[in-house]
Amino acid sequence: LYIGLGIDFAIHYCLRFRELLLQEHEKKPALEKTAVNIGKSLLLCATTTAIGFYAFMPTDYHGVAELGWISGSGMFISLFITLTLLPALLTLFPYRAESVTTQTCRLRTRFADLPITHRGTILKITAVLAVCSLISLFFLRFDPNTLNLQPKENESVRTYIDLMQDSDTSPWTGILIAKDAEHAQELKKSLEDLDVVEKVVWLEDFIPENQDEKLFIIDEMNLLFGTLPVTTDGIKPTKAETIIALESFSRSLEKHIESGHGNPLLVDLQEQVRILLSLAQDPGGSPDPGILKRLEKTLLASFPGRLEALMTSLEGEQVNIESLPDMLRAHWLSESRHYRLEIYPAEDLMDTEAMRRFVRDVQSVAPQVTGPAVINIEAGDAVMKAFREAFTYAFIVITLILLLLLRHKIDVAYILTPLVLAALFTGALSVLLGIPLNFANVIALPLLLGIGVDSGIHMMHRMRHAPPENGRLLATSSARAVIISALTTIFSIGNLALSPHPGTASMGVLLTIGISMVLVCILLVLPALLSGVMMKEQGGA
């Protein structure tokens, strides 16, 4: 923001100096006249732009408040360097101004005549577009979903979105703290009655229901399996016993496979059993240790653990809060006996409206709810509130300063009109192109405010203090400086629109749209408005 606005001072100064050098033919008088002619407008621009940034300091958005302090102070630093170092450099280094060619003059003349010859048409079209844009602003929205600022092709982002689409795995849940178990049960019942809530989980949900009936079933199973040995006596079977067992096992496998359960693992197992049988039945052979080892691993590797787990499960006991694992209990119950409740949404919160409904409905029952979705919504509201407050403060203070410092009070309206129109057109195009405001692109708005005010001040100052004799305001160095300043800002900051990061790209797109609208309003609408004033003044003279 600082670069985009700070360079404007030097552009306006250099182009005005170039124009005066063509008239004076010497640097010293050209520099003196440049400082006199443009110094006041530069000081006014620096002041109004700095106010636009300083207006963010009282808001609750601390990031932009710090941005306002840094960038606002930077405006005065840029002004000081422009009025001191830049003239010294222009004096020190060779500089020769050259006039433009005849063909270029014709193009400039046609462009400069456009707001004069088509004044009525431009103003009528502008009025119609302004009304339509004002209506469209009701559809301008702020997207608080921070996931939309991330590249969707990233594996982590895709996984996160997949989790959010399932209510049971959604990481964007609501979090509540209940003062005791009774309060937790009341909140759980009230929240589960909401359509936007899929379920509410708290510590009691980890305690099994109907424990008496389940323990009775476990006791019956214990009577049946409780006599199973957990360990073996270590006696190895004989060769004959091994062959009989393998033959019986092979027949069982064959029947199982023929019945339609042709699992590849079973087929492989049967093949290994056949090889063992052929080796075991060969009088001159002996079982292959490798095959035997693989078979033993396939059949019995997990058997001791499974058997031990089965025996452990038959020792079921009554479960209560105190018997739950310490790590689990500490996650859901604090040392002060406050309970944690987690609220799962019934809808996919990637939809901004669904997220807003979930947050608002849950807050109607429990205003103290928090969680990622709540933080996103509340942060978005806080950002929009901060920007509304800042722009209101800035607009009022800038208007008052312009009223105090400008001799012709009507000039304030002429300066602010392009700014208001550019804001309306930018908002309308954002709605039309489906570009919502978000945490990234909203940062570009202070820059648009500064460029809009500065360009209007330069154009009005030129008309009042050094008006062109032919009335072509767009043929002056001030108009060229406005164009070059806008283009440098678009190409230096607006090229963020090409970024693969969606949040950064949206900032570049909004900035490009906004600066383009400022440029159109300054170069077409403002000269069309001023052409009538200039004709009246010339007629009166």
C-alpha positions as MATLAB code, in Angstrom:
seq = 'LYIGLGIDFAIHYCLRFRELLLQEHEKKPALEKTAVNIGKSLLLCATTTAIGFYAFMPTDYHGVAELGWISGSGMFISLFITLTLLPALLTLFPYRAESVTTQTCRLRTRFADLPITHRGTILKITAVLAVCSLISLFFLRFDPNTLNLQPKENESVRTYIDLMQDSDTSPWTGILIAKDAEHAQELKKSLEDLDVVEKVVWLEDFIPENQDEKLFIIDEMNLLFGTLPVTTDGIKPTKAETIIALESFSRSLEKHIESGHGNPLLVDLQEQVRILLSLAQDPGGSPDPGILKRLEKTLLASFPGRLEALMTSLEGEQVNIESLPDMLRAHWLSESRHYRLEIYPAEDLMDTEAMRRFVRDVQSVAPQVTGPAVINIEAGDAVMKAFREAFTYAFIVITLILLLLLRHKIDVAYILTPLVLAALFTGALSVLLGIPLNFANVIALPLLLGIGVDSGIHMMHRMRHAPPENGRLLATSSARAVIISALTTIFSIGNLALSPHPGTASMGVLLTIGISMVLVCILLVLPALLSGVMMKEQGGA';
ca = [
       0.000    0.000    0.000;
       2.842    2.352    0.852;
       4.647    1.719   -2.443;
       1.470    2.058   -4.472;
       0.681    5.493   -3.030;
       4.160    6.806   -2.212;
       5.326    6.668   -5.824;
       2.388    8.844   -6.896;
       3.964   11.948   -5.377;
       7.126   11.543   -7.456;
       5.128   10.841  -10.637;
       3.039   13.994  -10.286;
       6.086   16.082   -9.408;
       8.196   14.818  -12.341;
       5.466   15.196  -14.957;
       4.614   18.706  -13.797;
       8.313   19.607  -13.858;
       8.597   18.183  -17.384;
       5.656   20.274  -18.544;
       7.074   23.482  -17.046;
      10.551   22.733  -18.392;
       9.129   22.836  -21.920;
       7.913   26.363  -21.164;
      10.874   27.714  -19.150;
      13.706   25.812  -20.902;
      15.766   26.020  -17.698;
      15.725   23.771  -14.651;
      15.832   26.349  -11.861;
      12.703   28.352  -12.736;
      10.922   25.118  -13.741;
      11.696   23.554  -10.367;
      10.617   26.693   -8.494;
       7.287   26.813  -10.329;
       6.790   23.062   -9.845;
       7.220   23.382   -6.088;
       4.783   26.311   -5.983;
       2.176   24.798   -8.325;
       2.090   21.237   -7.059;
       3.405   21.493   -3.503;
       0.039   22.413   -1.996;
      -1.823   19.595   -3.730;
       0.854   17.078   -2.679;
       0.607   18.221    0.930;
      -3.194   17.966    0.799;
      -2.990   14.494   -0.778;
      -0.545   13.257    1.843;
      -2.768   14.585    4.624;
      -6.016   13.113    3.325;
      -4.443    9.747    2.493;
      -2.754    9.560    5.889;
      -6.108   10.290    7.536;
      -7.623    7.469    5.509;
      -5.051    5.107    7.003;
      -5.070    6.586   10.514;
      -8.844    6.060   10.640;
      -8.215    2.322   11.087;
      -6.281    2.813   14.308;
      -9.310    3.143   16.660;
     -10.962   -0.030   15.261;
     -10.875   -3.510   16.792;
      -9.038   -4.984   13.804;
      -5.518   -4.751   15.230;
      -3.770   -5.937   12.068;
      -5.259   -3.150    9.958;
      -4.832   -0.674   12.827;
      -1.076   -1.275   12.727;
      -1.188   -1.116    8.934;
      -2.898    2.272    9.195;
      -0.226    3.671   11.514;
       2.683    2.467    9.351;
       1.218    3.444    5.964;
      -0.239    6.741    7.177;
       3.121    7.846    8.549;
       4.775    6.627    5.364;
       2.752    9.144    3.348;
       4.475   12.056    5.077;
       7.868   10.404    4.637;
       7.199   10.081    0.901;
       6.071   13.706    0.732;
       9.207   14.919    2.494;
      11.503   12.959    0.159;
       9.562   14.109   -2.911;
       9.891   17.786   -1.986;
      13.556   17.596   -0.940;
      15.587   14.745   -2.439;
      13.742   14.547   -5.762;
      14.343   18.231   -6.749;
      17.997   17.804   -5.793;
      18.308   14.783   -8.040;
      16.578   16.591  -10.907;
      19.088   19.433  -10.499;
      22.083   17.128  -10.327;
      21.383   14.811  -13.243;
      20.838   15.817  -16.886;
      17.201   16.129  -17.796;
      15.761   17.227  -21.113;
      12.056   17.443  -21.863;
      10.974   16.660  -25.386;
       7.675   17.498  -27.022;
       5.456   14.731  -28.332;
       4.932   13.920  -32.014;
       2.062   15.242  -34.083;
       0.361   11.852  -34.248;
       0.505   11.511  -30.481;
      -0.927   15.016  -30.133;
      -3.900   14.051  -32.290;
      -4.641   11.001  -30.150;
      -4.386   13.060  -26.968;
      -6.649   15.729  -28.420;
      -9.347   13.218  -29.312;
      -9.141   11.641  -25.884;
      -9.127   15.045  -24.150;
     -12.172   16.193  -26.127;
     -14.233   13.139  -25.194;
     -15.601   14.436  -21.828;
     -16.373   17.800  -23.456;
     -18.067   16.669  -26.666;
     -19.997   13.816  -24.991;
     -20.590   15.463  -21.628;
     -24.341   14.840  -21.469;
     -24.098   11.213  -22.541;
     -21.374   10.464  -19.991;
     -23.302   12.013  -17.119;
     -26.563   10.250  -18.033;
     -24.895    6.842  -18.307;
     -23.059    7.477  -15.045;
     -26.301    8.313  -13.227;
     -28.015    5.139  -14.448;
     -25.032    2.953  -13.555;
     -24.757    4.577  -10.130;
     -28.374    3.721   -9.291;
     -27.966    0.128  -10.489;
     -24.701   -0.221   -8.569;
     -26.296    1.101   -5.403;
     -28.990   -1.565   -5.629;
     -26.421   -4.310   -6.263;
     -24.549   -3.426   -3.058;
     -27.306   -5.165   -1.083;
     -25.973   -8.425   -2.548;
     -22.334   -7.746   -1.671;
     -21.247  -10.211    0.996;
     -18.236  -11.010    3.141;
     -16.891  -14.575    3.020;
     -15.568  -15.494    6.487;
     -14.518  -19.002    5.419;
     -10.730  -19.030    5.623;
     -10.575  -22.308    3.680;
     -11.690  -20.410    0.575;
      -8.431  -18.470    0.792;
      -6.411  -21.687    0.364;
      -5.526  -23.527   -2.887;
      -8.139  -26.279   -3.334;
      -5.623  -28.565   -5.090;
      -3.554  -28.933   -1.901;
      -3.972  -32.408   -0.443;
      -4.360  -31.076    3.087;
      -7.109  -28.661    2.040;
      -8.991  -31.368    0.111;
      -8.784  -33.692    3.112;
     -10.052  -30.962    5.424;
     -12.989  -30.245    3.096;
     -13.817  -33.975    2.892;
     -13.896  -34.123    6.683;
     -16.248  -31.153    6.835;
     -18.729  -32.788    4.461;
     -19.394  -35.530    7.034;
     -21.143  -34.398   10.198;
     -19.412  -37.090   12.267;
     -15.908  -35.943   11.271;
     -16.394  -32.194   10.776;
     -13.549  -30.316   12.518;
     -15.677  -27.157   12.575;
     -17.723  -27.875   15.660;
     -19.120  -25.670   18.377;
     -17.544  -25.797   21.842;
     -19.397  -25.064   25.074;
     -18.422  -25.145   28.736;
     -21.077  -26.214   31.269;
     -20.708  -25.406   34.947;
     -21.911  -28.848   36.112;
     -23.428  -32.107   34.853;
     -27.008  -30.872   35.207;
     -26.249  -27.750   33.205;
     -24.521  -29.890   30.562;
     -27.563  -32.124   30.182;
     -29.854  -29.102   29.806;
     -27.645  -27.579   27.115;
     -27.357  -30.904   25.287;
     -31.141  -31.335   25.151;
     -31.774  -27.759   23.996;
     -29.097  -27.890   21.318;
     -30.138  -31.252   19.894;
     -33.612  -29.815   19.305;
     -32.109  -27.423   16.732;
     -32.315  -28.399   13.055;
     -28.757  -27.212   12.424;
     -27.279  -29.578   15.046;
     -26.556  -33.213   14.216;
     -25.472  -34.273   17.702;
     -23.916  -32.996   20.925;
     -21.133  -35.011   22.583;
     -20.002  -34.736   26.197;
     -18.283  -36.947   28.758;
     -21.384  -38.981   29.639;
     -21.569  -40.218   26.034;
     -18.400  -42.276   26.641;
     -20.148  -44.269   29.385;
     -22.008  -47.322   27.966;
     -25.752  -47.563   28.374;
     -27.611  -50.571   29.871;
     -24.492  -51.759   31.624;
     -26.294  -54.291   33.841;
     -27.740  -56.195   30.870;
     -24.392  -56.127   29.001;
     -22.470  -57.328   32.059;
     -24.931  -60.235   32.451;
     -24.218  -61.305   28.853;
     -20.481  -61.065   29.468;
     -20.812  -63.264   32.567;
     -22.589  -65.932   30.522;
     -19.846  -65.821   27.887;
     -17.266  -66.090   30.638;
     -18.831  -69.383   31.759;
     -18.308  -70.734   28.231;
     -14.871  -69.356   27.406;
     -13.416  -68.771   30.824;
     -11.766  -72.235   30.929;
      -9.707  -71.661   27.753;
      -5.957  -71.864   28.436;
      -4.043  -68.701   27.755;
      -0.692  -70.487   27.362;
       0.305  -73.906   25.952;
       2.374  -76.588   27.626;
       5.012  -76.400   24.840;
       4.667  -80.085   23.767;
       5.253  -80.428   19.998;
       3.062  -82.839   17.971;
       4.550  -85.883   16.254;
       4.989  -86.161   12.485;
       1.948  -88.401   12.132;
      -0.178  -86.025   14.190;
       1.050  -83.149   12.049;
       0.089  -84.942    8.811;
      -3.384  -85.815   10.116;
      -3.940  -82.204   11.253;
      -2.720  -80.794    7.928;
      -4.948  -83.135    5.904;
      -7.969  -82.211    7.959;
      -7.161  -78.517    7.659;
      -6.629  -78.835    3.870;
     -10.051  -80.485    3.416;
     -11.699  -77.721    5.456;
     -10.012  -75.055    3.357;
     -11.054  -76.750    0.117;
     -14.710  -76.920    1.186;
     -14.629  -73.275    2.252;
     -13.142  -72.150   -1.084;
     -15.582  -74.261   -3.130;
     -18.536  -72.746   -1.280;
     -17.763  -69.415   -2.926;
     -15.340  -67.881   -0.448;
     -12.355  -67.833   -2.807;
     -10.309  -65.318   -0.908;
      -6.796  -65.060   -2.459;
      -5.268  -65.415    0.990;
      -7.119  -68.696    1.578;
      -6.049  -70.033   -1.817;
      -2.439  -69.171   -1.019;
      -2.768  -70.778    2.406;
      -4.168  -73.995    0.899;
      -1.266  -74.136   -1.541;
       1.190  -73.862    1.329;
      -0.609  -76.629    3.231;
      -0.414  -78.893    0.172;
       3.314  -78.305   -0.144;
       3.767  -79.121    3.541;
       1.773  -82.313    3.097;
       3.828  -83.401    0.103;
       7.030  -82.760    2.004;
       5.777  -84.348    5.215;
       4.567  -87.492    3.435;
       7.815  -87.908    1.432;
       9.900  -90.502    3.286;
      13.122  -88.948    2.096;
      12.075  -85.363    2.588;
      11.434  -83.038    5.479;
       9.216  -79.997    5.841;
      10.677  -76.784    4.384;
      11.480  -74.511    7.368;
      10.587  -71.425    5.343;
       7.159  -72.746    4.361;
       6.490  -73.934    7.885;
       7.449  -70.551    9.287;
       5.134  -68.725    6.881;
       2.279  -71.044    7.716;
       2.822  -70.623   11.426;
       2.844  -66.830   11.018;
      -0.297  -66.892    8.874;
      -2.232  -69.038   11.330;
      -0.925  -68.269   14.767;
       0.920  -64.927   14.796;
      -2.028  -63.012   16.248;
      -3.574  -65.898   18.134;
      -1.984  -65.263   21.566;
      -2.950  -61.603   21.460;
      -6.486  -62.350   20.307;
      -6.865  -64.969   22.985;
      -5.589  -62.604   25.650;
      -7.908  -59.841   24.402;
     -10.828  -62.253   24.533;
     -10.015  -63.251   28.073;
      -9.607  -59.614   29.089;
     -12.975  -58.685   27.563;
     -14.630  -61.336   29.725;
     -13.547  -59.392   32.814;
     -15.934  -56.482   32.159;
     -16.712  -54.117   35.027;
     -19.039  -51.234   35.653;
     -17.850  -48.076   33.797;
     -18.185  -44.585   35.311;
     -16.554  -41.199   34.868;
     -13.751  -41.970   37.294;
     -12.825  -45.226   35.556;
     -12.411  -43.577   32.128;
      -8.811  -43.063   30.905;
      -7.190  -39.997   32.432;
      -6.374  -38.429   29.045;
      -9.964  -38.790   27.844;
     -11.447  -37.503   31.083;
      -9.097  -34.492   31.182;
     -10.213  -33.524   27.648;
     -13.887  -33.370   28.610;
     -13.828  -32.481   32.309;
     -11.716  -29.787   33.946;
     -10.246  -29.910   37.428;
     -12.880  -27.395   38.505;
     -15.573  -29.877   37.343;
     -16.619  -27.875   34.273;
     -17.844  -30.046   31.405;
     -16.938  -29.619   27.750;
     -19.645  -30.088   25.112;
     -18.886  -30.454   21.391;
     -21.661  -29.526   18.936;
     -21.582  -31.181   15.496;
     -23.321  -29.385   12.594;
     -25.999  -31.079   10.501;
     -24.942  -29.199    7.326;
     -21.719  -28.768    5.401;
     -20.174  -25.586    6.803;
     -18.211  -24.951    3.604;
     -21.437  -23.195    2.615;
     -21.151  -19.742    4.167;
     -24.894  -19.402    4.701;
     -25.019  -22.812    6.395;
     -22.141  -21.781    8.661;
     -23.891  -18.543    9.539;
     -27.172  -20.397   10.310;
     -25.329  -22.892   12.504;
     -23.573  -20.178   14.489;
     -26.607  -17.933   14.924;
     -28.993  -20.749   15.923;
     -26.532  -22.207   18.429;
     -25.844  -18.738   19.839;
     -29.583  -18.274   20.382;
     -29.405  -21.149   22.888;
     -25.861  -20.649   24.188;
     -24.391  -17.186   23.452;
     -21.038  -18.251   24.965;
     -20.404  -20.916   22.303;
     -17.029  -20.877   20.546;
     -15.209  -22.972   17.950;
     -13.779  -22.507   14.417;
     -17.117  -21.671   12.769;
     -18.026  -19.161   15.477;
     -14.595  -17.540   15.324;
     -14.811  -17.189   11.527;
     -18.250  -15.564   11.647;
     -17.401  -13.246   14.531;
     -14.034  -12.308   13.016;
     -15.716  -11.523    9.692;
     -18.297   -9.338   11.430;
     -15.556   -7.591   13.391;
     -13.576   -6.908   10.195;
     -16.602   -5.493    8.375;
     -17.455   -3.354   11.393;
     -13.876   -2.082   11.558;
     -13.850   -1.122    7.886;
     -17.266    0.547    8.075;
     -16.143    2.580   11.071;
     -12.781    3.456    9.520;
     -14.253    4.550    6.196;
     -16.915    6.577    7.967;
     -14.316    8.320   10.132;
     -11.984    8.845    7.173;
     -14.711   10.176    4.903;
     -15.942   12.657    7.511;
     -12.475   13.907    8.493;
     -11.271   14.147    4.873;
     -14.400   16.088    3.966;
     -13.869   18.502    6.859;
     -10.215   19.060    5.956;
     -11.063   19.701    2.327;
     -13.748   22.154    3.392;
     -11.240   23.974    5.585;
      -8.357   24.109    3.104;
     -10.064   24.573   -0.245;
     -11.126   28.048   -1.285;
     -14.017   26.851   -3.452;
     -16.217   24.667   -1.259;
     -17.920   23.118   -4.265;
     -14.572   21.535   -5.116;
     -15.067   19.128   -2.214;
     -18.079   17.638   -3.996;
     -16.138   17.367   -7.246;
     -13.248   15.583   -5.493;
     -15.419   13.116   -3.579;
     -17.896   12.328   -6.376;
     -15.456   10.143   -8.410;
     -14.447    8.358   -5.206;
     -18.053    7.507   -4.307;
     -18.854    6.451   -7.875;
     -15.744    4.268   -8.084;
     -16.732    2.578   -4.807;
     -20.244    1.882   -6.143;
     -18.944    0.504   -9.450;
     -16.324   -1.647   -7.711;
     -18.953   -3.159   -5.429;
     -21.291   -3.797   -8.357;
     -18.582   -5.541  -10.388;
     -17.624   -7.637   -7.358;
     -21.215   -8.862   -7.109;
     -21.481   -9.381  -10.880;
     -18.219  -11.374  -11.053;
     -18.947  -13.330   -7.878;
     -15.996  -11.929   -5.918;
     -16.976  -11.633   -2.243;
     -14.991   -9.621    0.242;
     -12.710  -11.717    2.435;
      -9.921  -11.381    4.976;
      -7.348  -10.915    2.185;
      -8.841   -8.588   -0.429;
     -10.453   -6.248    2.093;
      -6.947   -4.921    2.833;
      -6.930   -3.325   -0.642;
      -9.752   -0.914    0.237;
      -7.562    1.714    1.988;
      -5.435    1.955   -1.155;
      -8.520    2.635   -3.292;
      -9.575    5.370   -0.883;
      -6.153    7.029   -1.083;
      -5.905    6.829   -4.883;
      -9.451    8.137   -5.366;
      -8.962   11.157   -3.125;
      -5.466   11.975   -4.418;
      -6.456   11.836   -8.081;
      -9.447   14.090   -7.496;
      -7.333   16.621   -5.591;
      -4.686   16.778   -8.345;
      -7.262   17.274  -11.088;
      -9.156   19.963   -9.170;
      -5.950   21.729   -8.183;
      -4.861   21.823  -11.806;
      -8.174   23.251  -12.951;
      -8.151   25.969  -10.303;
      -4.477   27.026  -10.385;
      -3.233   26.201  -13.883;
      -6.267   25.563  -16.100;
      -5.574   24.620  -19.710;
      -6.409   27.408  -22.138;
      -8.285   25.081  -24.504;
     -10.272   23.519  -21.654;
      -8.825   20.043  -22.276;
      -8.065   18.932  -18.745;
      -7.072   15.457  -19.918;
      -4.287   16.905  -22.069;
      -2.402   18.205  -19.014;
       0.447   16.572  -17.128;
      -1.873   16.114  -14.144;
      -4.112   13.759  -16.117;
      -1.093   11.854  -17.431;
       0.257   11.535  -13.914;
      -3.083   10.115  -12.741;
      -2.961    7.513  -15.519;
       0.657    6.548  -14.884;
       0.104    6.356  -11.121;
      -2.863    4.045  -11.595;
      -0.980    1.834  -14.043;
       2.075    1.537  -11.809;
      -0.147    0.499   -8.923;
      -2.002   -2.068  -11.039;
       1.207   -3.605  -12.385;
       3.048   -3.512   -9.068;
       0.271   -4.730   -6.756;
      -2.609   -5.693   -9.047;
      -0.506   -8.461  -10.602;
      -1.249  -10.409   -7.426;
      -4.331  -11.501   -9.389;
      -2.025  -14.007  -11.138;
      -1.048  -15.637   -7.840;
      -1.957  -19.348   -7.445;
      -3.098  -18.539   -3.894;
      -6.856  -17.732   -4.030;
      -6.736  -15.210   -1.188;
      -3.830  -13.263   -2.680;
      -5.357  -13.491   -6.163;
      -8.688  -12.073   -4.950;
      -6.804   -9.095   -3.486;
      -5.139   -8.449   -6.841;
      -8.428   -8.786   -8.742;
     -10.329   -6.441   -6.427;
      -7.480   -3.939   -6.498;
      -7.337   -3.983  -10.290;
     -11.101   -3.521  -10.566;
     -11.119   -0.718   -8.006;
      -8.226    1.237   -9.515;
      -9.714    0.841  -12.989;
     -13.011    2.256  -11.751;
     -11.204    5.165  -10.065;
      -9.379    5.859  -13.321;
     -12.584    5.817  -15.374;
     -14.384    8.154  -12.971;
     -11.425   10.552  -12.763;
     -10.788   10.668  -16.526;
     -14.371   10.698  -17.792;
     -16.889   11.658  -15.123;
     -14.890   14.360  -13.339;
     -13.817   16.204  -16.546;
     -17.413   15.984  -17.781;
     -18.584   17.643  -14.560;
     -15.819   20.245  -14.654;
     -16.297   21.088  -18.341;
     -19.567   22.809  -17.492;
     -17.883   24.804  -14.727;
     -15.020   25.823  -17.009;
     -17.408   26.924  -19.760;
     -19.398   29.064  -17.292;
     -16.233   30.664  -15.895;
     -14.867   31.373  -19.359;
     -18.254   32.781  -20.428;
     -18.384   34.973  -17.332;
     -14.864   36.196  -17.984;
];
